[in-house]
Tab-separated table of C-alpha atoms in Angstrom:
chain	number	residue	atom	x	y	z
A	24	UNK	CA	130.746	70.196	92.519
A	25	UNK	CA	133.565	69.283	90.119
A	26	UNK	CA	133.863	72.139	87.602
A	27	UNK	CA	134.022	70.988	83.703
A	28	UNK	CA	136.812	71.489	81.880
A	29	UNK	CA	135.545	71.475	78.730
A	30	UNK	CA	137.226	74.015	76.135
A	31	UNK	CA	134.726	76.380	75.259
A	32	UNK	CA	133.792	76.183	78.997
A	33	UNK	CA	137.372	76.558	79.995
A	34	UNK	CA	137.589	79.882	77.188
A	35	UNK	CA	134.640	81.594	78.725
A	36	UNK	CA	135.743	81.068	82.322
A	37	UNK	CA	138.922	82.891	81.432
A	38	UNK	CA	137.036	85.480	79.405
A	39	UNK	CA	135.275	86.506	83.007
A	40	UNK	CA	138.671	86.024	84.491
A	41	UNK	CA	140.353	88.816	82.331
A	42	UNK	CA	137.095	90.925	83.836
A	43	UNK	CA	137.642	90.314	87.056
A	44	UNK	CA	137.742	93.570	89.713
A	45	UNK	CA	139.356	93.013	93.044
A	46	UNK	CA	136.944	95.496	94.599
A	47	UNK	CA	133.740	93.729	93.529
A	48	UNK	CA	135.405	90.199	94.260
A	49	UNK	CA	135.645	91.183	97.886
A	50	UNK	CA	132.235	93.350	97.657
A	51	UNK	CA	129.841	90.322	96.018
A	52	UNK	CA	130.181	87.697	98.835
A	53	UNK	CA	128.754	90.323	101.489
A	54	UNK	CA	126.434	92.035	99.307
A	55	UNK	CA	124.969	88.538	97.977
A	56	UNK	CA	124.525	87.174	101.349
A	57	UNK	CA	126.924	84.371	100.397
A	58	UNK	CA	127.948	83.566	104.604
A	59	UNK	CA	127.214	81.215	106.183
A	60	UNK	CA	123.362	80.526	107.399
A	61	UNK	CA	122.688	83.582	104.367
A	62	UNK	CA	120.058	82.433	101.561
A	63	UNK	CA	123.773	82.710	99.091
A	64	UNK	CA	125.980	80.155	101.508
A	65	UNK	CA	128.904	79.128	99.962
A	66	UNK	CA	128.559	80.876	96.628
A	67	UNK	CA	131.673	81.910	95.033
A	68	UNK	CA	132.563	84.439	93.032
A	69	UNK	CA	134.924	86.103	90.149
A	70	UNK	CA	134.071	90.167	90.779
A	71	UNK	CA	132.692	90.527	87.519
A	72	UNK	CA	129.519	93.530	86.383
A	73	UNK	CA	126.665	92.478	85.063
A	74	UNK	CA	127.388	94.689	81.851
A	75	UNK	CA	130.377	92.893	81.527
A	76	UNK	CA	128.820	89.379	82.074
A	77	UNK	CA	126.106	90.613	78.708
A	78	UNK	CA	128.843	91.612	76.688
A	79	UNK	CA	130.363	87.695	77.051
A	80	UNK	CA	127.176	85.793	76.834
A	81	UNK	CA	126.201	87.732	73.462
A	82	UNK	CA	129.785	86.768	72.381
A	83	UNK	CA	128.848	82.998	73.049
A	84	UNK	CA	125.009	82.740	72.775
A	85	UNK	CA	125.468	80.215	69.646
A	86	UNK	CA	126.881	77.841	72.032
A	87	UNK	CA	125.118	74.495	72.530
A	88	UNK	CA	122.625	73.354	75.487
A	89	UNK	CA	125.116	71.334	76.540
A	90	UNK	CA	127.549	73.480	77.077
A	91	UNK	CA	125.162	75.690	79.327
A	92	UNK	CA	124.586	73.115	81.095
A	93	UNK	CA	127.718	72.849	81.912
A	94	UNK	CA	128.046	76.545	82.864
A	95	UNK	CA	125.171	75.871	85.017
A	96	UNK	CA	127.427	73.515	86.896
A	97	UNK	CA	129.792	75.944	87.958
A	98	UNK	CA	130.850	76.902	91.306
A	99	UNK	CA	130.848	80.538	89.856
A	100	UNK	CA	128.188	83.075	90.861
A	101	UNK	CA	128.899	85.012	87.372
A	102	UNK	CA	129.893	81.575	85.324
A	103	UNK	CA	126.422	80.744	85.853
A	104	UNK	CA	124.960	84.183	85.759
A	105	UNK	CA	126.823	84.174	82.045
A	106	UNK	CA	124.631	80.902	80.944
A	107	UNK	CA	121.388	82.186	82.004
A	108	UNK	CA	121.921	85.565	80.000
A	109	UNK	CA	123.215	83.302	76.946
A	110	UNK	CA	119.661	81.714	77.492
A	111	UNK	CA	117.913	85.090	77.515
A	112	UNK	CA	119.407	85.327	74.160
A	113	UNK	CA	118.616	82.045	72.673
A	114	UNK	CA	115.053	82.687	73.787
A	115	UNK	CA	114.921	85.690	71.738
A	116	UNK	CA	114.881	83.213	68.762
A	117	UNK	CA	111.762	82.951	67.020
A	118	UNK	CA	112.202	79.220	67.520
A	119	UNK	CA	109.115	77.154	69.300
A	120	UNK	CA	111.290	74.222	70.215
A	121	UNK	CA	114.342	75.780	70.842
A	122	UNK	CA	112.612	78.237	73.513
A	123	UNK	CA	110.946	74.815	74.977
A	124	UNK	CA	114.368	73.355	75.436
A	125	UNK	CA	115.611	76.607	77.182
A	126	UNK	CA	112.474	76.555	79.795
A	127	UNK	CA	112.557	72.987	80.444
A	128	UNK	CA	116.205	73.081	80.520
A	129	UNK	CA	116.050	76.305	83.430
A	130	UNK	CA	113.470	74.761	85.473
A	131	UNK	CA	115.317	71.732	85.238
A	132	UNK	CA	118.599	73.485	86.520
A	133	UNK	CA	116.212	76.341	89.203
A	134	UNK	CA	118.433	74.761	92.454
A	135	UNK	CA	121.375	76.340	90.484
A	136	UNK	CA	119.352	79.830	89.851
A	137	UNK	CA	120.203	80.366	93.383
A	138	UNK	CA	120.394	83.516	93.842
A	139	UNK	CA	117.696	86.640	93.116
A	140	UNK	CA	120.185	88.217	90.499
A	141	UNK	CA	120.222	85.534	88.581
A	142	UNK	CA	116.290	84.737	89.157
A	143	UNK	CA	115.677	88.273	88.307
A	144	UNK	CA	117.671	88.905	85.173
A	145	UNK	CA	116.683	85.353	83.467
A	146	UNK	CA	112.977	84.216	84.386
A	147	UNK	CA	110.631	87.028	82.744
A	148	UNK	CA	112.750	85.530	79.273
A	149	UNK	CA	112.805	82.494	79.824
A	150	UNK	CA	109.731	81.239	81.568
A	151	UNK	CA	107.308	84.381	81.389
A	152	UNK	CA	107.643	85.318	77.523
A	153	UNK	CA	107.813	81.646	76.913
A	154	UNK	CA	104.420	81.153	78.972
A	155	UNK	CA	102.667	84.162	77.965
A	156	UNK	CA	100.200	81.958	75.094
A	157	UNK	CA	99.965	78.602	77.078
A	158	UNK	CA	98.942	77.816	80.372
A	159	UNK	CA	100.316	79.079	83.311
A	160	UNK	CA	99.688	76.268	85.754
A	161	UNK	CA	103.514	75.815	86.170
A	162	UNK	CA	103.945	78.795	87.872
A	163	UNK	CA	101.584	77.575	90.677
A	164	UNK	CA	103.435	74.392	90.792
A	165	UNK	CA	106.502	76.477	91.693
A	166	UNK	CA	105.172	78.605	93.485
A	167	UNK	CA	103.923	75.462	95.826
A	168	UNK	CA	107.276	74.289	95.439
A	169	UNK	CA	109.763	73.871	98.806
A	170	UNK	CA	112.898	75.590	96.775
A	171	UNK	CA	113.372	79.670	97.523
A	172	UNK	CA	113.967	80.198	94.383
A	173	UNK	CA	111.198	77.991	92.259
A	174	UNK	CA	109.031	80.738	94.366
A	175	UNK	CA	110.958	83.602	92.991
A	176	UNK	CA	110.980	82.452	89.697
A	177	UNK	CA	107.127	81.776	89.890
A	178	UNK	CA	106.289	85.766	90.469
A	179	UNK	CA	109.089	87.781	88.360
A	180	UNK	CA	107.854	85.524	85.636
A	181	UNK	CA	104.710	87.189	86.029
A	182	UNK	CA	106.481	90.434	84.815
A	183	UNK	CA	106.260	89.553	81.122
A	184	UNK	CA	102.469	88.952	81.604
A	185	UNK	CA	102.173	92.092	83.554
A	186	UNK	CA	103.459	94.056	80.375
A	187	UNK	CA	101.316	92.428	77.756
A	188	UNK	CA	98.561	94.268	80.451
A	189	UNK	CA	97.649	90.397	82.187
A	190	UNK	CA	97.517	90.767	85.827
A	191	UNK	CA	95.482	87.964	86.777
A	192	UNK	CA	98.322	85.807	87.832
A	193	UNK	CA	100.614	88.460	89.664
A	194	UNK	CA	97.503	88.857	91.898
A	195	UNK	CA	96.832	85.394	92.586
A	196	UNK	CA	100.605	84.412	92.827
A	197	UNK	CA	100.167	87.251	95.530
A	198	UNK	CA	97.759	85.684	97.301
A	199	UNK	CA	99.508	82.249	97.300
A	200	UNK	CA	102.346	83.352	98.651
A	201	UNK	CA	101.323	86.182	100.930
A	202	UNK	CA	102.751	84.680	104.118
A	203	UNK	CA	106.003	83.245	103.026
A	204	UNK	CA	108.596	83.158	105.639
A	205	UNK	CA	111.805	84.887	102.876
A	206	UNK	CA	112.254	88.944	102.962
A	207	UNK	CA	113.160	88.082	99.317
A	208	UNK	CA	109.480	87.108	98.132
A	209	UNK	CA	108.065	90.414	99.964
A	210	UNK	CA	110.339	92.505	97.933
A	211	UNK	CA	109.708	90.035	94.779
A	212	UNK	CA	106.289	90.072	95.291
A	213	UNK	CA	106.292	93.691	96.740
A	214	UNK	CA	108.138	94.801	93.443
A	215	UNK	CA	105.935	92.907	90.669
A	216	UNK	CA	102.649	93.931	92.685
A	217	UNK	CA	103.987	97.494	92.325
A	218	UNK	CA	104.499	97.302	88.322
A	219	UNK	CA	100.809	95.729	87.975
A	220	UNK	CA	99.957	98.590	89.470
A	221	UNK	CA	101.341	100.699	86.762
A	222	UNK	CA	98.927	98.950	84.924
A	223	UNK	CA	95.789	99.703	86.492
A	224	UNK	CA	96.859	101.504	90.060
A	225	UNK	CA	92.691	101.585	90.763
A	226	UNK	CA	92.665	97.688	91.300
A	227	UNK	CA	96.240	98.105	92.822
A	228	UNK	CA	95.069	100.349	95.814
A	229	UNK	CA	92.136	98.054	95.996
A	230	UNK	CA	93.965	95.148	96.679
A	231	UNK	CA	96.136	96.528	99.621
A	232	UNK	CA	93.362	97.949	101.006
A	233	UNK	CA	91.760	94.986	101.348
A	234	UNK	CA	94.590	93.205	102.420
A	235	UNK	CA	97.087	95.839	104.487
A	236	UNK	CA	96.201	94.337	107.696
A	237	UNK	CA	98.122	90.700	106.787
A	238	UNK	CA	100.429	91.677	104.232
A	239	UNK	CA	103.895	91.789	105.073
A	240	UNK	CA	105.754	95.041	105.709
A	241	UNK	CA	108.268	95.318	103.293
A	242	UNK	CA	105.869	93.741	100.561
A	243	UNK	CA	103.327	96.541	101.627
A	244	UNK	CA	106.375	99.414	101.331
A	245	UNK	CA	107.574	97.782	97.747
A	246	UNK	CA	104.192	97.516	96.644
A	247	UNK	CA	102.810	101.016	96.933
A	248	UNK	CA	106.104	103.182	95.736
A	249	UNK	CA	104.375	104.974	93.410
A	250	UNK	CA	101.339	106.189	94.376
A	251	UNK	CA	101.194	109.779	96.303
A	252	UNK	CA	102.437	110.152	99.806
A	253	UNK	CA	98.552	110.688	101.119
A	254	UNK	CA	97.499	107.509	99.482
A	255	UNK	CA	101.018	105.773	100.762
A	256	UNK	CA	100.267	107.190	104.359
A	257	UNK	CA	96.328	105.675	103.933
A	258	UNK	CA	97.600	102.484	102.714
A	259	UNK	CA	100.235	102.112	105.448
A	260	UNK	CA	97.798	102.552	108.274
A	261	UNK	CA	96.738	99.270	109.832
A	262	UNK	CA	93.548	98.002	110.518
């Protein structure tokens, strides 16, 4: 994809640059699964920290939409990363059509979301806040949807619900996507399962111990971190 030379593209681009480590240039590709037949194949990417990546997006989160979309364009892991926390930002706006721009404008772009960094750091902002008083039938649509990362995007969202004390649709997001074939939705859904159950850990244990027999390993092991190692040890037994 041909990257966009446009000048306050081009000035943010070297702004990551001038951050770049050598050590976490070489580090990323590996630890990002970016080889080939990994879920990140092909990505490239600058070395640059996530701190690092804020403290440029909150230098440029006046920018325009089009210019993220640009960004979104890029063949950079943290160019992109860099747009999606500029979003975050915009969406803090108290702004009702600005915020429905930003979600359309992310779903729109989820192919390029394409990693579970930049699914994780993004979505609960973006899609979950923004969701939280309407309906929340497009999460099921992406959870349904054939794209790795639509599915992602469809449970972390949940997490904003999950701290305004809604758990309905963590649980049946759950349920939906119990037997998907990615390690990456066990330890999404694993991991958002795990802070409903901070929530209510009664209807937590519940639900695993109705369902402990068919739920994935590493889901299972995410899911029940924090409850004591007798209850862990009763909830890892199968039936």
């Amino acid at each position: 994809m041909t990257e966009s030379i446009s000048p306050t593209m081009k000035m943010i681009i070297e702004e990551l640059q001038a951050l770049s480590n050598a050590e976490k240039r070489e580090v990323f590709p590996r630890f990002f699964k970016a080889g080939k037949g990994e879920y990140g194949e092909g990505d490239l990417f600058l070395g640059v920290t996530v701190p690092n990546i804020r403290t440029v997006a909150k230098q440029h989160k006046d920018i325009s939409l089009d210019v993220i979309r640009e960004l979104m364009l890029s063949k950079w892991h943290e160019v992109r990363l860099c747009a999606l926390l500029v979003m975050v930002e915009k969406s803090k706006k108290k702004d009702e059509t600005l915020r429905k721009q930003l979600f359309d404008l992310y779903l729109a772009m989820s192919e390029r979301i394409n990693n579970w960094d930049l699914v994780d750091l993004s979505c609960r902002f973006i899609v979950g806040e923004y969701l939280l008083d309407k309906s929340h039938e497009r999460l099921y649509q992406l959870a349904q949807s054939q794209l790795l990362w639509d599915n992602r995007i469809a449970i972390v969202s949940t997490y904003a619900f999950i701290r305004k004390g809604q758990l309905e649709d963590t649980y049946a997001l759950s349920d939906l996507m119990m037997h998907h074939p990615h390690d990456l939705m066990h330890k999404a859904i694993g991991w958002m399962l795990r802070e409903a159950g901070k929530r209510n850990p009664e209807r937590l244990y519940a639900y695993i111990m109705e369902r402990r027999a068919d739920m994935p390993r590493t889901m299972l092991r995410y899911a029940i971190e924090k409850f004591s190692p007798k209850e862990r040890a009763i909830l890892m037994k199968r039936m």
